[in-house]
CSV table of C-alpha atoms in Angstrom, one decimal:
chain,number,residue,atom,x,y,z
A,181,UNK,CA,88.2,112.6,48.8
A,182,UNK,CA,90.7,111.0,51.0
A,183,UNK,CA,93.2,113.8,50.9
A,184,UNK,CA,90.1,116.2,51.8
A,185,UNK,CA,89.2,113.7,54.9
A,186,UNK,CA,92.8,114.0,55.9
A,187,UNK,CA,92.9,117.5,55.5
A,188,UNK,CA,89.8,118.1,58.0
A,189,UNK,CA,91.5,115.8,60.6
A,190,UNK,CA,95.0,117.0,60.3
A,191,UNK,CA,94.1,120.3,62.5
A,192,UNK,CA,92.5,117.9,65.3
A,193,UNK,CA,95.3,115.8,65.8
A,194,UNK,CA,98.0,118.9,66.0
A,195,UNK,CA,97.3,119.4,69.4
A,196,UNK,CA,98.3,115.7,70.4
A,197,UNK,CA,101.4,114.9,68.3
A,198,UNK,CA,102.8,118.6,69.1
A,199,UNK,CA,102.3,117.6,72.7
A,200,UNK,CA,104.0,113.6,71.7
A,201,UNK,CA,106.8,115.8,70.2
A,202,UNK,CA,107.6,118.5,72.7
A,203,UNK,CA,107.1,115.5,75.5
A,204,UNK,CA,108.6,112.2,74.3
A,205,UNK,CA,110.4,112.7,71.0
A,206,UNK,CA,112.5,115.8,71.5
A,207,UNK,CA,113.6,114.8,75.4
A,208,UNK,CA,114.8,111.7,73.7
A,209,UNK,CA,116.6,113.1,71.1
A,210,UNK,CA,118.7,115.6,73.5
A,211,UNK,CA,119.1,112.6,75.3
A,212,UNK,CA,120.8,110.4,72.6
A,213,UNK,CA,123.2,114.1,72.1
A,214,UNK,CA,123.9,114.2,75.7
A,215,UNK,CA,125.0,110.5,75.5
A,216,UNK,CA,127.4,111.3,72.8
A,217,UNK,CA,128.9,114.3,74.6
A,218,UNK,CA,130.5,114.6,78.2
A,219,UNK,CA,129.8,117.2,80.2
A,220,UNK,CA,129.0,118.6,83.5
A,221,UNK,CA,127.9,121.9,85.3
A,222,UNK,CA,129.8,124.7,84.1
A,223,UNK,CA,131.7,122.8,81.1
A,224,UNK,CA,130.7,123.0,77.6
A,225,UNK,CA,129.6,119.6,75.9
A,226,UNK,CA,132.6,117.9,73.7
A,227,UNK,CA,131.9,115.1,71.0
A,228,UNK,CA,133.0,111.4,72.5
A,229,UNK,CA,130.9,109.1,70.5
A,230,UNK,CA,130.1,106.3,72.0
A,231,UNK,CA,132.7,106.8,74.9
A,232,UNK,CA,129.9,107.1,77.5
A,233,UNK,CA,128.5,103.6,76.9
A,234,UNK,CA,131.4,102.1,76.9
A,235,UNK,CA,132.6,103.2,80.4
A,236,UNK,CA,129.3,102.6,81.8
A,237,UNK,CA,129.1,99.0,80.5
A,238,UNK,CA,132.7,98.4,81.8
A,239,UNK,CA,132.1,99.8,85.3
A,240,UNK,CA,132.1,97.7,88.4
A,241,UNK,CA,129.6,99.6,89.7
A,242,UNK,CA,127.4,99.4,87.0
A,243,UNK,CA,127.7,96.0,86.5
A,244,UNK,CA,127.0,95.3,90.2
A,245,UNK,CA,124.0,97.4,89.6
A,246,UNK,CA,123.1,95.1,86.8
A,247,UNK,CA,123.4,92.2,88.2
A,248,UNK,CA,121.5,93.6,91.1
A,249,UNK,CA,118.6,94.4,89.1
A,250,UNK,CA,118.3,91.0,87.6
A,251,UNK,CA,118.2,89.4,90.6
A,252,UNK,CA,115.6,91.2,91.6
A,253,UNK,CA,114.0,91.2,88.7
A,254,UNK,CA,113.8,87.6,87.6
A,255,UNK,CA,113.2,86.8,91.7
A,256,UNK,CA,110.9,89.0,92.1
A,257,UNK,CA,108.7,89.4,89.3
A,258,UNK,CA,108.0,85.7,88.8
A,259,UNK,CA,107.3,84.9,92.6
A,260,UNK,CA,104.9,87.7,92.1
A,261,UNK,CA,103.2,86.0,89.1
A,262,UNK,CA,103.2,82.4,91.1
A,263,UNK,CA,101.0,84.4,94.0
A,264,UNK,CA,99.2,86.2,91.9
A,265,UNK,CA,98.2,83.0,89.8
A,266,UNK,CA,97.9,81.3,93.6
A,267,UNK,CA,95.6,84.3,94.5
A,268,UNK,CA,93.6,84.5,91.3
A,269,UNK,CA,92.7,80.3,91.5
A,270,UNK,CA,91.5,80.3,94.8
A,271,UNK,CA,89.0,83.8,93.9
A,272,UNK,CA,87.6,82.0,91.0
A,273,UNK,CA,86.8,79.0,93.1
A,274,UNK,CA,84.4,80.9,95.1
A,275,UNK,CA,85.9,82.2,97.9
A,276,UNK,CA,83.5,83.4,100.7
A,277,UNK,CA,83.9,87.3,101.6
A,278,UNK,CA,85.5,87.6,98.0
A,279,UNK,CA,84.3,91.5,97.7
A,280,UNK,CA,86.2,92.6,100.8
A,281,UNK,CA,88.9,90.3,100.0
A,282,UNK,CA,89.0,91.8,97.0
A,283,UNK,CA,89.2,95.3,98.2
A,284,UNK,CA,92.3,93.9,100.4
A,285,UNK,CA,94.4,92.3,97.7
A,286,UNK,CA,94.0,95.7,95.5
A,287,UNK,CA,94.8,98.3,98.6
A,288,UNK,CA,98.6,98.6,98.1
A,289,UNK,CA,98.2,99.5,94.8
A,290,UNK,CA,96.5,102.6,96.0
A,291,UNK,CA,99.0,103.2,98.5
A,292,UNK,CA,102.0,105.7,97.2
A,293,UNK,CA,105.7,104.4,97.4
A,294,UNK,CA,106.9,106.5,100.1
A,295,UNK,CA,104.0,105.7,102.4
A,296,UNK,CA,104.8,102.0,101.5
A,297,UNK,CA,108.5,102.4,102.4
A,298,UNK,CA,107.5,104.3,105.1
A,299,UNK,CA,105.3,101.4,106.8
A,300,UNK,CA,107.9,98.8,105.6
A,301,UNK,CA,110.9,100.5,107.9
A,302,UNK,CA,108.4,101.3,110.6
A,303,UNK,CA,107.3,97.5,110.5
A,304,UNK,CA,110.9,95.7,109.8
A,305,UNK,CA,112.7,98.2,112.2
A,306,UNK,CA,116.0,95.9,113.2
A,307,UNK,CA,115.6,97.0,116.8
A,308,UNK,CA,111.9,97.7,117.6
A,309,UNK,CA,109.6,96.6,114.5
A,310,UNK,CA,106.8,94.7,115.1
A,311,UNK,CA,107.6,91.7,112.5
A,312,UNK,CA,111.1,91.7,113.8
A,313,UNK,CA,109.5,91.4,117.2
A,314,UNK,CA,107.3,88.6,116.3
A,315,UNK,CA,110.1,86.7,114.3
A,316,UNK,CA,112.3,86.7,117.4
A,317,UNK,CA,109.6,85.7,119.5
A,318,UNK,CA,109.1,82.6,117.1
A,319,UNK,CA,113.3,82.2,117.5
A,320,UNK,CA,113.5,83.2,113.9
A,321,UNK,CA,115.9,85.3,112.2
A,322,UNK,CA,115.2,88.6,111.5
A,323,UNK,CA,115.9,90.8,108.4
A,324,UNK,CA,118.8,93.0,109.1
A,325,UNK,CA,118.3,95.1,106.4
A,326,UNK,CA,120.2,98.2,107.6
A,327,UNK,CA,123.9,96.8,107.4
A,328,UNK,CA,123.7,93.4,105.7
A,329,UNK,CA,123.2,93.7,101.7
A,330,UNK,CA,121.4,90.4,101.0
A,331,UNK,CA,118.7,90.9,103.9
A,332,UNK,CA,118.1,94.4,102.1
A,333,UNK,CA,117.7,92.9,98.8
A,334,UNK,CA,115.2,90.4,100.5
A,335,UNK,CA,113.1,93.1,101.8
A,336,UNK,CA,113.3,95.7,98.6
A,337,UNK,CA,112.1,92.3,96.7
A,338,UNK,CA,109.3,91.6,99.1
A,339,UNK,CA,108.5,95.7,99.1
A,340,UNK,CA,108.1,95.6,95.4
A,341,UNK,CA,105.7,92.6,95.1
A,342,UNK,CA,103.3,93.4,97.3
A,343,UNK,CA,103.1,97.0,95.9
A,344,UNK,CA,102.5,95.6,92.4
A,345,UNK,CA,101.0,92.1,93.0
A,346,UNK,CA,97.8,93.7,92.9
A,347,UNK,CA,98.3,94.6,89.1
A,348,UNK,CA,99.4,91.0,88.2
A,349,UNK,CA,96.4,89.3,90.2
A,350,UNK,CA,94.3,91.6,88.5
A,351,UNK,CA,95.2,90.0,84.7
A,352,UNK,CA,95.3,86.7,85.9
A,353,UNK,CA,92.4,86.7,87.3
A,354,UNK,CA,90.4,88.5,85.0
A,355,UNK,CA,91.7,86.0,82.2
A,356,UNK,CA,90.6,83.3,84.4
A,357,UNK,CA,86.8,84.6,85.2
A,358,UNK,CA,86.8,84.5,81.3
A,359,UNK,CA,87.2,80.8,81.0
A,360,UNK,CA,84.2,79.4,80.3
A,361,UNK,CA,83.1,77.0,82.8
A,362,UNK,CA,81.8,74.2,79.9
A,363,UNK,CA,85.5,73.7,79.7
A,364,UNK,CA,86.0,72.2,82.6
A,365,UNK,CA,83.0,70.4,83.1
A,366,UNK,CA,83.8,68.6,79.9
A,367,UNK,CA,87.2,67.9,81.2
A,368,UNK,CA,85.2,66.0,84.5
A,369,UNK,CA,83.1,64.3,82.2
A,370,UNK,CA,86.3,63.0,80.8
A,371,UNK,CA,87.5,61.9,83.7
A,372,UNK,CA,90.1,64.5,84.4
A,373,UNK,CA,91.5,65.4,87.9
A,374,UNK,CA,92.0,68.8,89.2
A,375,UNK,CA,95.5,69.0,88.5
A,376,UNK,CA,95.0,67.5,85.1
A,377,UNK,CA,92.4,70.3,84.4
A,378,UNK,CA,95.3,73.2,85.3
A,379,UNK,CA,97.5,72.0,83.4
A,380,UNK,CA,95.5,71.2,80.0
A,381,UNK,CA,93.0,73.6,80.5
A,382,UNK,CA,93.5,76.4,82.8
A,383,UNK,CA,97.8,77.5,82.3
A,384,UNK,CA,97.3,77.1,78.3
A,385,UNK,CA,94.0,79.7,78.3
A,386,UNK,CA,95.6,81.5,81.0
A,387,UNK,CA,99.4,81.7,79.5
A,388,UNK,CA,98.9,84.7,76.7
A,389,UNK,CA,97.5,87.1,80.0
A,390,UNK,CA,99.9,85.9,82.2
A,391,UNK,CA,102.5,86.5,79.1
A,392,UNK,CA,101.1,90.2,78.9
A,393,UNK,CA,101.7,90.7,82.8
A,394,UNK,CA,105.2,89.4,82.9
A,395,UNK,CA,106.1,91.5,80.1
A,396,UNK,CA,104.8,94.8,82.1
A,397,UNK,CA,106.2,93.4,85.0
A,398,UNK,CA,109.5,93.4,83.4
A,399,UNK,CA,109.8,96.8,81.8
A,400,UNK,CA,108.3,98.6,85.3
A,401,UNK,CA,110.7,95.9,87.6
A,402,UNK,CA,113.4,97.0,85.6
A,403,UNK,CA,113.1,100.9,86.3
A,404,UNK,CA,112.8,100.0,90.2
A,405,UNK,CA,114.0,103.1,91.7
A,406,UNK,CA,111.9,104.1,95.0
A,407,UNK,CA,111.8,100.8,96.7
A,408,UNK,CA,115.1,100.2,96.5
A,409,UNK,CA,116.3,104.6,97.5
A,410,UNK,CA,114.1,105.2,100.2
A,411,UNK,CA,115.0,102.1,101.9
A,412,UNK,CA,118.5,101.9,101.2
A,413,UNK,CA,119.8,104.5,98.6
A,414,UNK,CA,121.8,102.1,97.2
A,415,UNK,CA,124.2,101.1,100.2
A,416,UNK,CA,125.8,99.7,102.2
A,417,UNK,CA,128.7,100.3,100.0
A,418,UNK,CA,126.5,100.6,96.9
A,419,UNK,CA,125.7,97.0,97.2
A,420,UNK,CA,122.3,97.5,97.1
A,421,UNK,CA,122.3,99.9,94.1
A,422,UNK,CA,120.2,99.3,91.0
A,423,UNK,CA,120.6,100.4,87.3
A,424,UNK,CA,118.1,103.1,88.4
A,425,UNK,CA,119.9,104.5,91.1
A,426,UNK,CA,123.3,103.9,89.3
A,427,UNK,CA,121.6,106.5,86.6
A,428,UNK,CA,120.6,109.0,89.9
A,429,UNK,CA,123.5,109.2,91.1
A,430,UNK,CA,126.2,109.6,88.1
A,431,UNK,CA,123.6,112.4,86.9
A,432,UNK,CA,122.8,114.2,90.4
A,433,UNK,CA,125.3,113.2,92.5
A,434,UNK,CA,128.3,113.0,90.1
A,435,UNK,CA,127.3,115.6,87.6
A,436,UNK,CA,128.5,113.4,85.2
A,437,UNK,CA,125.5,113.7,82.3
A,438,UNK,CA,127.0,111.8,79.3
A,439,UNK,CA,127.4,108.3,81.5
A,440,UNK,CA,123.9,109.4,83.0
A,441,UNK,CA,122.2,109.7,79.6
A,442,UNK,CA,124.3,106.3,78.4
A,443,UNK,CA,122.5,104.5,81.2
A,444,UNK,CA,119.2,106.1,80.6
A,445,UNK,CA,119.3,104.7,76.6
A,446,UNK,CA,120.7,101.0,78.1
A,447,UNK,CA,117.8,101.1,79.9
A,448,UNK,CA,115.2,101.9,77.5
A,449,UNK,CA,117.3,99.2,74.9
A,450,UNK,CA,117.0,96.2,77.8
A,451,UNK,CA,113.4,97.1,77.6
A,452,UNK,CA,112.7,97.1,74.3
A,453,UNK,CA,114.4,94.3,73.9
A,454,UNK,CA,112.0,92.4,76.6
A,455,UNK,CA,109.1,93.6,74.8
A,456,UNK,CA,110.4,92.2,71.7
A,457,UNK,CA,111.0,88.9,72.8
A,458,UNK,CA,107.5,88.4,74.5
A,459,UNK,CA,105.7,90.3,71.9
A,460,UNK,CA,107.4,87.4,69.5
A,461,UNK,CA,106.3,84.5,72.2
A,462,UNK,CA,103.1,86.0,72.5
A,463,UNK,CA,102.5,86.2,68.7
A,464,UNK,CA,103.9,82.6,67.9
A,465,UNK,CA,101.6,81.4,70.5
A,466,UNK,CA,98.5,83.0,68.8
A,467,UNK,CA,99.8,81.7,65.6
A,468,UNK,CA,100.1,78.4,66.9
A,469,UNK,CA,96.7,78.4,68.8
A,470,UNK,CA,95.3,79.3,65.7
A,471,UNK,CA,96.3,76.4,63.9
């Protein structure tokens, strides 16, 4: 009977692993291939092993581009999560004009990356942008992004969280509107303070979503491509250049494939390996709540 079951369900799924295969599984595997091989336009492939990955993990420029990434990454990504949790308190505490706000907070993530850059240049313009303008008018320094690396890290950093601080503010705060509000009325009856209420009662109910959005935050952080090309494609002097655009340019710019490919499976191994190790937290904290 089961076999029959299968049988009659078989033909319906085709369709989607055919489409899982031809999309996902078969890319990936030419992938792995082309990461084993060197080669370039107009030269056959030729067997190096593991060749590739070793030169990209012992280039300079890769491991600038690393180290860039994590910077941004680990700077980034959990400012973002303290402004989101920031964001997501002050909604559930009632907020007046909390629809329109609403609306506000989640309009960048409706905005596309180029029109984003786009604004940001237009807005941080080193000679005539209207934030640079204000911060000199307040005799502050301004972000001179076009020719000094660490202001342009600054701004890709600030670029990225407030394009995606709409999808960590929306977690948080839908894990905190599930809270149930007996909680902390018991906590008052027992005398608690607000701060003793956040910590013993809000960031433990509130940890496994925030857990969830870190760990998303992560694997799409880590892939940071457009932010960081349309505002500086990697320079000056490639100082600026993350693993992303270290991939770009050995593939389209170099025509080198087999380091390209390398970089493309260190990628997706960093990000596994993320997922792993929250996935882990996130299951050793259920276990734990559980008991």
């Amino acid at each position: 009977m089961q076999l029959q079951r299968t049988a009659r369900i078989l033909p319906l799924l085709a369709p989607v692993h055919l489409l899982i295969l031809s999309v996902i599984v078969l890319p990936s595997l030419y992938v792995v291939w082309l990461s084993l091989n060197t080669s370039s336009f107009g030269q056959a492939p030729s067997f190096v092993g593991l060749q590739n990955y070793w030169r990209v993990l012992t280039d300079p420029a890769f491991l600038s581009a690393l180290w860039n990434t994590v910077v941004l990454v680990v700077v980034a990504v959990h400012l973002e999560l303290a402004v989101g949790l920031g964001m997501a308190l002050l909604f559930a505490s009632g907020l007046p004009f909390r629809r329109f706000l609403l609306v506000a907070v989640l309009a960048p993530y409706a905005v596309s990356e180029v029109t984003a850059v786009v604004m940001w240049r237009f807005l941080f313009d080193p000679d005539a942008g209207p934030i640079t303008l204000a911060l000199h008018a307040l005799g502050l320094p301004s972000l001179d992004w076009s020719f000094e690396p660490s202001h342009a890290m600054i701004l890709i950093g600030l670029l990225t969280i407030w394009l995606h601080l709409p999808f960590t503010f929306v977690i948080v705060y839908a894990a905190r509107l599930a809270i149930p509000a007996e909680l902390y009325e018991a906590a008052r009856i027992d005398g608690a303070t607000r701060w003793q209420a956040f910590r013993r009662v809000t960031l433990p109910l509130l940890g496994p979503a925030m857990l969830i959005a870190l760990l998303f935050r992560y694997i799409f952080a880590f892939r940071l491509f457009s932010e960081a090309w349309l505002l500086t494609k990697g320079g000056p002097a490639r100082s600026t250049e993350v693993v992303a655009i270290y991939l770009y340019q050995e593939a389209f710019s170099f025509n080198a494939f087999g380091p390209a490919a390398a970089t493309a499976w260190i990628m997706v191994l960093a990000s596994l390996l993320l997922a792993g190790a929250y996935v882990f937290l996130l299951r050793r904290g259920g276990v734990a709540h559980a008991h």
